[in-house]
Amino acid sequence: MNTKKIVLVSGCMAVQDRAKKNIVQDDVYHWRMKKEIFVAYGINIDFPIITYRDLIDCFPKVKEFCGLNAVDLMVFQVRSHDYLSNTSYKKKAPKVADDGDITPVNKKGRQNLYQKLFGWYRKIKLHLKSKETGFYKVLLRSLRLISRNLIRPLLLVLGMTKNNHKKVERKYENLLVDIDEYCAKEGIPVVYLGVTSRPNSYIENLICKRLNTRMSQFITSMGGTYIDIFGKYDDESNYKFVRGTDVPDQICLNAVGHKEVANKLMVEVKEIALPLEQLA
């Protein structure tokens, strides 16, 4: 049987059925594509997945895998997670003796307002997580909503005043250049899957929209293919995200969102990785 290897460089979206458990395996985009291609063309697609959380460890993982495996196509997803986390205003916090939690302190031993708020938030959240009653679950959900709608947007805005987002964008662009040059050298076709929306927060979604526009322009300027999947709704106005009761669920694509990704990615896969005689 004819088999093709398409490596996915991604975050949790490619393993959402296992990592988040809020979607069934058959609805995840690459499983959809695998089934569709096999039924239509009799070609088996192997989708190995390289997951990355931080920009710094991504390129070494890609080089290691591709150095050991023959790859027919690479799909590199531009993620917003590392962009948002490094844009957010932060201060380094050492661990305090005899305390499992991290208490933010400044060099003079006095805490500023941000450090106090962050410390209180962490301690309250950890305390509520240790409780199992319905009352404490409601309190924990309320705390998450406060974090989503107040604390995180505030820290993102503060971080942008320090130009953190521009620093992260430059790091991302350097990573993309490394990926593109490496793939060109090794003869591996590569396409770039775009940023997803963040419908759980207006500020986060706005910042991610900026990232999507910037990365689309940059990748296109390199001569690369950028597959834009940004937006809360598909072309038929169907909502693309999980409507979960838990805040983290609301940034995950549902079956509609994964179907859109599969359909857009399929166009590139057919053109690049599948033999023309099989498509006739």
Short mmCIF file of N, CA and C in Angstrom, two decimals, residues 116-261:
data_model
loop_
_atom_site.label_atom_id
_atom_site.label_comp_id
_atom_site.label_asym_id
_atom_site.label_seq_id
_atom_site.Cartn_x
_atom_site.Cartn_y
_atom_site.Cartn_z
N LYS A 116 1.45 41.44 44.44
CA LYS A 116 0.48 41.05 45.46
C LYS A 116 -0.75 40.40 44.83
N LEU A 117 -1.26 41.01 43.75
CA LEU A 117 -2.44 40.45 43.08
C LEU A 117 -2.15 39.06 42.54
N PHE A 118 -0.98 38.89 41.92
CA PHE A 118 -0.63 37.60 41.35
C PHE A 118 -0.48 36.55 42.45
N GLY A 119 0.17 36.91 43.56
CA GLY A 119 0.34 35.98 44.67
C GLY A 119 -0.99 35.57 45.29
N TRP A 120 -1.87 36.54 45.49
CA TRP A 120 -3.19 36.22 46.04
C TRP A 120 -3.97 35.31 45.10
N TYR A 121 -3.93 35.64 43.82
CA TYR A 121 -4.66 34.84 42.84
C TYR A 121 -4.19 33.39 42.85
N ARG A 122 -2.87 33.16 42.83
CA ARG A 122 -2.33 31.81 42.83
C ARG A 122 -2.74 31.03 44.08
N LYS A 123 -2.63 31.67 45.23
CA LYS A 123 -2.93 30.99 46.48
C LYS A 123 -4.41 30.64 46.60
N ILE A 124 -5.27 31.57 46.19
CA ILE A 124 -6.72 31.30 46.25
C ILE A 124 -7.08 30.18 45.28
N LYS A 125 -6.51 30.21 44.07
CA LYS A 125 -6.82 29.19 43.07
C LYS A 125 -6.38 27.81 43.55
N LEU A 126 -5.18 27.71 44.10
CA LEU A 126 -4.69 26.43 44.59
C LEU A 126 -5.54 25.92 45.76
N HIS A 127 -6.00 26.83 46.59
CA HIS A 127 -6.85 26.44 47.72
C HIS A 127 -8.19 25.90 47.23
N LEU A 128 -8.80 26.59 46.27
CA LEU A 128 -10.09 26.16 45.75
C LEU A 128 -9.99 24.84 45.00
N LYS A 129 -8.86 24.61 44.31
CA LYS A 129 -8.68 23.37 43.58
C LYS A 129 -8.63 22.16 44.51
N SER A 130 -8.22 22.39 45.75
CA SER A 130 -8.12 21.29 46.71
C SER A 130 -9.48 20.89 47.28
N LYS A 131 -10.50 21.69 47.02
CA LYS A 131 -11.85 21.40 47.52
C LYS A 131 -12.66 20.70 46.43
N GLU A 132 -13.61 19.88 46.84
CA GLU A 132 -14.38 19.11 45.87
C GLU A 132 -15.88 19.38 45.93
N THR A 133 -16.31 20.28 46.78
CA THR A 133 -17.75 20.56 46.88
C THR A 133 -18.21 21.46 45.74
N GLY A 134 -19.52 21.43 45.47
CA GLY A 134 -20.08 22.24 44.41
C GLY A 134 -19.87 23.72 44.63
N PHE A 135 -19.92 24.16 45.89
CA PHE A 135 -19.74 25.57 46.22
C PHE A 135 -18.36 26.05 45.81
N TYR A 136 -17.34 25.26 46.12
CA TYR A 136 -15.98 25.66 45.79
C TYR A 136 -15.72 25.58 44.28
N LYS A 137 -16.42 24.65 43.60
CA LYS A 137 -16.28 24.59 42.14
C LYS A 137 -16.83 25.85 41.49
N VAL A 138 -17.92 26.37 42.03
CA VAL A 138 -18.49 27.62 41.52
C VAL A 138 -17.53 28.77 41.76
N LEU A 139 -16.92 28.80 42.97
CA LEU A 139 -15.95 29.85 43.28
C LEU A 139 -14.74 29.78 42.34
N LEU A 140 -14.28 28.54 42.06
CA LEU A 140 -13.13 28.37 41.18
C LEU A 140 -13.46 28.86 39.76
N ARG A 141 -14.65 28.53 39.28
CA ARG A 141 -15.06 29.00 37.96
C ARG A 141 -15.15 30.53 37.94
N SER A 142 -15.66 31.12 39.02
CA SER A 142 -15.75 32.59 39.10
C SER A 142 -14.35 33.21 39.06
N LEU A 143 -13.41 32.56 39.75
CA LEU A 143 -12.03 33.06 39.76
C LEU A 143 -11.42 32.99 38.36
N ARG A 144 -11.73 31.92 37.63
CA ARG A 144 -11.21 31.79 36.26
C ARG A 144 -11.80 32.86 35.36
N LEU A 145 -13.07 33.17 35.55
CA LEU A 145 -13.71 34.22 34.75
C LEU A 145 -13.08 35.58 35.03
N ILE A 146 -12.77 35.83 36.31
CA ILE A 146 -12.11 37.09 36.68
C ILE A 146 -10.72 37.15 36.04
N SER A 147 -10.03 36.02 36.06
CA SER A 147 -8.70 35.96 35.45
C SER A 147 -8.79 36.22 33.95
N ARG A 148 -9.78 35.59 33.29
CA ARG A 148 -9.92 35.71 31.84
C ARG A 148 -10.31 37.12 31.42
N ASN A 149 -11.23 37.73 32.14
CA ASN A 149 -11.81 39.00 31.71
C ASN A 149 -11.14 40.23 32.31
N LEU A 150 -10.32 40.04 33.34
CA LEU A 150 -9.71 41.20 33.99
C LEU A 150 -8.20 41.08 34.11
N ILE A 151 -7.73 40.03 34.78
CA ILE A 151 -6.31 39.93 35.10
C ILE A 151 -5.48 39.71 33.84
N ARG A 152 -5.82 38.69 33.04
CA ARG A 152 -5.02 38.40 31.84
C ARG A 152 -5.04 39.53 30.82
N PRO A 153 -6.20 40.13 30.52
CA PRO A 153 -6.17 41.27 29.58
C PRO A 153 -5.33 42.43 30.10
N LEU A 154 -5.40 42.69 31.42
CA LEU A 154 -4.60 43.76 31.99
C LEU A 154 -3.11 43.49 31.83
N LEU A 155 -2.69 42.26 32.09
CA LEU A 155 -1.28 41.92 31.99
C LEU A 155 -0.80 41.95 30.53
N LEU A 156 -1.68 41.58 29.60
CA LEU A 156 -1.32 41.66 28.18
C LEU A 156 -1.13 43.10 27.73
N VAL A 157 -2.04 43.97 28.16
CA VAL A 157 -1.92 45.39 27.80
C VAL A 157 -0.65 45.98 28.40
N LEU A 158 -0.37 45.65 29.66
CA LEU A 158 0.85 46.14 30.31
C LEU A 158 2.09 45.63 29.58
N GLY A 159 2.05 44.36 29.16
CA GLY A 159 3.18 43.79 28.43
C GLY A 159 3.40 44.46 27.09
N MET A 160 2.31 44.83 26.43
CA MET A 160 2.44 45.50 25.13
C MET A 160 3.00 46.91 25.27
N THR A 161 2.76 47.54 26.41
CA THR A 161 3.36 48.86 26.63
C THR A 161 4.88 48.76 26.75
N LYS A 162 5.36 47.56 27.10
CA LYS A 162 6.81 47.32 27.18
C LYS A 162 7.35 46.70 25.89
N ASN A 163 6.48 46.65 24.85
CA ASN A 163 6.86 46.10 23.53
C ASN A 163 7.24 44.62 23.59
N ASN A 164 6.68 43.88 24.55
CA ASN A 164 6.96 42.45 24.63
C ASN A 164 6.51 41.72 23.37
N HIS A 165 5.36 42.15 22.81
CA HIS A 165 4.81 41.47 21.64
C HIS A 165 5.75 41.58 20.43
N LYS A 166 6.43 42.72 20.30
CA LYS A 166 7.35 42.90 19.18
C LYS A 166 8.57 41.99 19.32
N LYS A 167 9.02 41.81 20.56
CA LYS A 167 10.16 40.92 20.80
C LYS A 167 9.81 39.48 20.44
N VAL A 168 8.60 39.06 20.83
CA VAL A 168 8.17 37.69 20.53
C VAL A 168 7.97 37.51 19.03
N GLU A 169 7.44 38.52 18.36
CA GLU A 169 7.24 38.43 16.91
C GLU A 169 8.57 38.22 16.19
N ARG A 170 9.61 38.92 16.64
CA ARG A 170 10.93 38.75 16.02
C ARG A 170 11.45 37.33 16.25
N LYS A 171 11.23 36.80 17.45
CA LYS A 171 11.67 35.42 17.74
C LYS A 171 10.91 34.43 16.87
N TYR A 172 9.62 34.67 16.69
CA TYR A 172 8.82 33.78 15.85
C TYR A 172 9.30 33.84 14.40
N GLU A 173 9.58 35.04 13.92
CA GLU A 173 10.06 35.19 12.55
C GLU A 173 11.40 34.49 12.35
N ASN A 174 12.28 34.58 13.35
CA ASN A 174 13.57 33.88 13.27
C ASN A 174 13.36 32.37 13.20
N LEU A 175 12.41 31.86 14.00
CA LEU A 175 12.10 30.43 13.96
C LEU A 175 11.58 30.02 12.59
N LEU A 176 10.70 30.83 12.02
CA LEU A 176 10.12 30.51 10.70
C LEU A 176 11.19 30.51 9.62
N VAL A 177 12.13 31.42 9.71
CA VAL A 177 13.25 31.44 8.74
C VAL A 177 14.07 30.16 8.88
N ASP A 178 14.36 29.75 10.13
CA ASP A 178 15.12 28.51 10.36
C ASP A 178 14.38 27.30 9.77
N ILE A 179 13.07 27.23 10.01
CA ILE A 179 12.27 26.12 9.49
C ILE A 179 12.28 26.12 7.98
N ASP A 180 12.07 27.29 7.38
CA ASP A 180 11.99 27.39 5.92
C ASP A 180 13.32 27.03 5.27
N GLU A 181 14.42 27.54 5.81
CA GLU A 181 15.73 27.26 5.24
C GLU A 181 16.10 25.78 5.40
N TYR A 182 15.77 25.22 6.54
CA TYR A 182 16.08 23.80 6.77
C TYR A 182 15.30 22.91 5.81
N CYS A 183 14.01 23.19 5.65
CA CYS A 183 13.18 22.39 4.76
C CYS A 183 13.64 22.51 3.31
N ALA A 184 14.05 23.72 2.92
CA ALA A 184 14.56 23.91 1.55
C ALA A 184 15.84 23.10 1.34
N LYS A 185 16.70 23.10 2.34
CA LYS A 185 17.96 22.37 2.26
C LYS A 185 17.73 20.87 2.18
N GLU A 186 16.75 20.37 2.94
CA GLU A 186 16.49 18.93 3.00
C GLU A 186 15.48 18.46 1.95
N GLY A 187 14.96 19.41 1.16
CA GLY A 187 14.00 19.04 0.12
C GLY A 187 12.64 18.63 0.66
N ILE A 188 12.24 19.23 1.78
CA ILE A 188 10.95 18.92 2.40
C ILE A 188 9.97 20.05 2.11
N PRO A 189 8.88 19.80 1.40
CA PRO A 189 7.87 20.84 1.21
C PRO A 189 7.25 21.21 2.56
N VAL A 190 6.94 22.49 2.74
CA VAL A 190 6.35 22.92 4.01
C VAL A 190 5.24 23.92 3.72
N VAL A 191 4.14 23.77 4.44
CA VAL A 191 3.06 24.76 4.42
C VAL A 191 2.81 25.18 5.85
N TYR A 192 2.28 26.39 6.01
CA TYR A 192 2.09 26.96 7.34
C TYR A 192 0.60 27.12 7.64
N LEU A 193 0.19 26.49 8.74
CA LEU A 193 -1.20 26.58 9.19
C LEU A 193 -1.32 27.76 10.14
N GLY A 194 -2.31 28.61 9.89
CA GLY A 194 -2.38 29.88 10.60
C GLY A 194 -2.85 29.82 12.04
N VAL A 195 -2.98 30.99 12.61
CA VAL A 195 -3.36 31.17 14.02
C VAL A 195 -4.87 30.98 14.16
N THR A 196 -5.30 30.34 15.25
CA THR A 196 -6.73 30.24 15.54
C THR A 196 -7.15 31.43 16.40
N SER A 197 -8.44 31.71 16.37
CA SER A 197 -8.99 32.80 17.18
C SER A 197 -8.98 32.43 18.67
N ARG A 198 -9.20 33.41 19.51
CA ARG A 198 -9.33 33.19 20.96
C ARG A 198 -10.65 33.82 21.41
N PRO A 199 -11.77 33.15 21.15
CA PRO A 199 -13.08 33.77 21.43
C PRO A 199 -13.41 33.94 22.90
N ASN A 200 -12.58 33.40 23.78
CA ASN A 200 -12.86 33.52 25.22
C ASN A 200 -12.53 34.90 25.75
N SER A 201 -11.81 35.72 24.98
CA SER A 201 -11.38 37.03 25.48
C SER A 201 -11.24 38.01 24.32
N TYR A 202 -11.87 39.17 24.43
CA TYR A 202 -11.80 40.18 23.37
C TYR A 202 -10.37 40.64 23.15
N ILE A 203 -9.64 40.92 24.24
CA ILE A 203 -8.26 41.41 24.12
C ILE A 203 -7.36 40.35 23.52
N GLU A 204 -7.47 39.10 24.01
CA GLU A 204 -6.64 38.03 23.47
C GLU A 204 -6.92 37.81 21.99
N ASN A 205 -8.19 37.85 21.61
CA ASN A 205 -8.55 37.64 20.22
C ASN A 205 -8.00 38.76 19.33
N LEU A 206 -8.02 39.99 19.84
CA LEU A 206 -7.51 41.13 19.10
C LEU A 206 -6.00 40.99 18.88
N ILE A 207 -5.30 40.57 19.93
CA ILE A 207 -3.84 40.39 19.83
C ILE A 207 -3.51 39.25 18.88
N CYS A 208 -4.29 38.16 18.93
CA CYS A 208 -4.06 37.03 18.03
C CYS A 208 -4.35 37.40 16.57
N LYS A 209 -5.32 38.28 16.38
CA LYS A 209 -5.61 38.76 15.02
C LYS A 209 -4.41 39.51 14.47
N ARG A 210 -3.75 40.29 15.32
CA ARG A 210 -2.54 40.99 14.91
C ARG A 210 -1.45 39.99 14.53
N LEU A 211 -1.29 38.94 15.37
CA LEU A 211 -0.29 37.91 15.08
C LEU A 211 -0.60 37.22 13.76
N ASN A 212 -1.85 36.90 13.52
CA ASN A 212 -2.26 36.23 12.28
C ASN A 212 -1.91 37.08 11.05
N THR A 213 -2.21 38.37 11.13
CA THR A 213 -1.90 39.26 10.01
C THR A 213 -0.41 39.37 9.78
N ARG A 214 0.33 39.53 10.87
CA ARG A 214 1.79 39.68 10.76
C ARG A 214 2.44 38.42 10.19
N MET A 215 2.05 37.24 10.71
CA MET A 215 2.66 36.00 10.25
C MET A 215 2.26 35.68 8.81
N SER A 216 1.03 36.01 8.45
CA SER A 216 0.59 35.80 7.06
C SER A 216 1.45 36.62 6.10
N GLN A 217 1.67 37.88 6.44
CA GLN A 217 2.48 38.75 5.60
C GLN A 217 3.94 38.29 5.55
N PHE A 218 4.47 37.88 6.69
CA PHE A 218 5.87 37.48 6.75
C PHE A 218 6.12 36.19 5.97
N ILE A 219 5.26 35.20 6.18
CA ILE A 219 5.43 33.92 5.49
C ILE A 219 5.24 34.08 3.99
N THR A 220 4.27 34.88 3.60
CA THR A 220 4.05 35.14 2.17
C THR A 220 5.27 35.83 1.56
N SER A 221 5.87 36.75 2.32
CA SER A 221 7.06 37.45 1.82
C SER A 221 8.24 36.50 1.63
N MET A 222 8.26 35.38 2.38
CA MET A 222 9.31 34.37 2.22
C MET A 222 9.03 33.46 1.03
N GLY A 223 7.82 33.60 0.46
CA GLY A 223 7.44 32.71 -0.63
C GLY A 223 6.73 31.47 -0.14
N GLY A 224 6.34 31.46 1.14
CA GLY A 224 5.67 30.30 1.72
C GLY A 224 4.16 30.35 1.54
N THR A 225 3.52 29.22 1.84
CA THR A 225 2.05 29.10 1.77
C THR A 225 1.47 29.19 3.17
N TYR A 226 0.60 30.18 3.38
CA TYR A 226 -0.02 30.40 4.68
C TYR A 226 -1.51 30.09 4.57
N ILE A 227 -1.97 29.13 5.36
CA ILE A 227 -3.39 28.73 5.35
C ILE A 227 -4.09 29.46 6.48
N ASP A 228 -4.92 30.42 6.14
CA ASP A 228 -5.59 31.27 7.13
C ASP A 228 -6.83 30.56 7.67
N ILE A 229 -6.86 30.31 8.99
CA ILE A 229 -8.01 29.66 9.62
C ILE A 229 -8.57 30.54 10.73
N PHE A 230 -8.19 31.83 10.74
CA PHE A 230 -8.64 32.73 11.79
C PHE A 230 -10.13 33.04 11.64
N GLY A 231 -10.79 33.27 12.75
CA GLY A 231 -12.21 33.60 12.74
C GLY A 231 -13.00 32.69 13.65
N LYS A 232 -14.12 33.19 14.14
CA LYS A 232 -14.97 32.43 15.06
C LYS A 232 -15.99 31.55 14.33
N TYR A 233 -16.25 31.89 13.05
CA TYR A 233 -17.28 31.18 12.29
C TYR A 233 -16.71 30.72 10.95
N ASP A 234 -17.27 29.62 10.42
CA ASP A 234 -16.85 29.18 9.10
C ASP A 234 -17.62 29.94 8.01
N ASP A 235 -17.45 29.55 6.77
CA ASP A 235 -18.08 30.27 5.66
C ASP A 235 -19.61 30.18 5.68
N GLU A 236 -20.14 29.19 6.40
CA GLU A 236 -21.59 29.04 6.50
C GLU A 236 -22.12 29.56 7.83
N SER A 237 -21.31 30.38 8.50
CA SER A 237 -21.69 31.03 9.77
C SER A 237 -21.91 30.05 10.92
N ASN A 238 -21.25 28.89 10.87
CA ASN A 238 -21.29 27.94 11.98
C ASN A 238 -20.16 28.26 12.96
N TYR A 239 -20.46 28.24 14.25
CA TYR A 239 -19.47 28.56 15.28
C TYR A 239 -18.42 27.45 15.34
N LYS A 240 -17.14 27.81 15.41
CA LYS A 240 -16.05 26.85 15.25
C LYS A 240 -15.43 26.37 16.56
N PHE A 241 -15.92 26.84 17.70
CA PHE A 241 -15.24 26.54 18.96
C PHE A 241 -16.15 25.80 19.94
N VAL A 242 -15.50 25.08 20.85
CA VAL A 242 -16.23 24.33 21.88
C VAL A 242 -16.96 25.31 22.79
N ARG A 243 -18.22 25.05 23.04
CA ARG A 243 -18.99 25.88 23.97
C ARG A 243 -18.99 25.20 25.33
N GLY A 244 -17.82 24.99 25.90
CA GLY A 244 -17.71 24.28 27.17
C GLY A 244 -18.04 25.17 28.35
N THR A 245 -18.32 24.53 29.47
CA THR A 245 -18.58 25.27 30.70
C THR A 245 -17.28 25.70 31.36
N ASP A 246 -16.19 25.01 31.03
CA ASP A 246 -14.90 25.36 31.60
C ASP A 246 -14.20 26.33 30.66
N VAL A 247 -13.58 27.35 31.23
CA VAL A 247 -12.97 28.41 30.43
C VAL A 247 -11.96 27.89 29.40
N PRO A 248 -11.02 26.95 29.75
CA PRO A 248 -10.04 26.49 28.76
C PRO A 248 -10.67 25.84 27.53
N ASP A 249 -11.87 25.24 27.67
CA ASP A 249 -12.52 24.60 26.53
C ASP A 249 -12.82 25.59 25.41
N GLN A 250 -13.07 26.83 25.78
CA GLN A 250 -13.59 27.80 24.83
C GLN A 250 -12.56 28.32 23.83
N ILE A 251 -11.31 27.88 23.95
CA ILE A 251 -10.30 28.24 22.96
C ILE A 251 -9.98 27.06 22.04
N CYS A 252 -10.72 25.95 22.20
CA CYS A 252 -10.50 24.74 21.40
C CYS A 252 -11.49 24.67 20.25
N LEU A 253 -11.03 24.24 19.08
CA LEU A 253 -11.91 24.06 17.94
C LEU A 253 -12.87 22.89 18.19
N ASN A 254 -14.10 23.03 17.70
CA ASN A 254 -15.04 21.91 17.73
C ASN A 254 -14.97 21.17 16.40
N ALA A 255 -15.92 20.27 16.14
CA ALA A 255 -15.90 19.48 14.91
C ALA A 255 -16.00 20.37 13.67
N VAL A 256 -16.77 21.47 13.76
CA VAL A 256 -16.89 22.41 12.64
C VAL A 256 -15.54 23.05 12.33
N GLY A 257 -14.84 23.49 13.38
CA GLY A 257 -13.53 24.12 13.19
C GLY A 257 -12.51 23.18 12.60
N HIS A 258 -12.49 21.94 13.09
CA HIS A 258 -11.54 20.95 12.57
C HIS A 258 -11.87 20.58 11.12
N LYS A 259 -13.15 20.55 10.79
CA LYS A 259 -13.53 20.24 9.40
C LYS A 259 -13.03 21.34 8.47
N GLU A 260 -13.13 22.60 8.89
CA GLU A 260 -12.64 23.70 8.07
C GLU A 260 -11.13 23.58 7.86
N VAL A 261 -10.39 23.27 8.93
CA VAL A 261 -8.94 23.10 8.82
C VAL A 261 -8.62 21.97 7.84
#
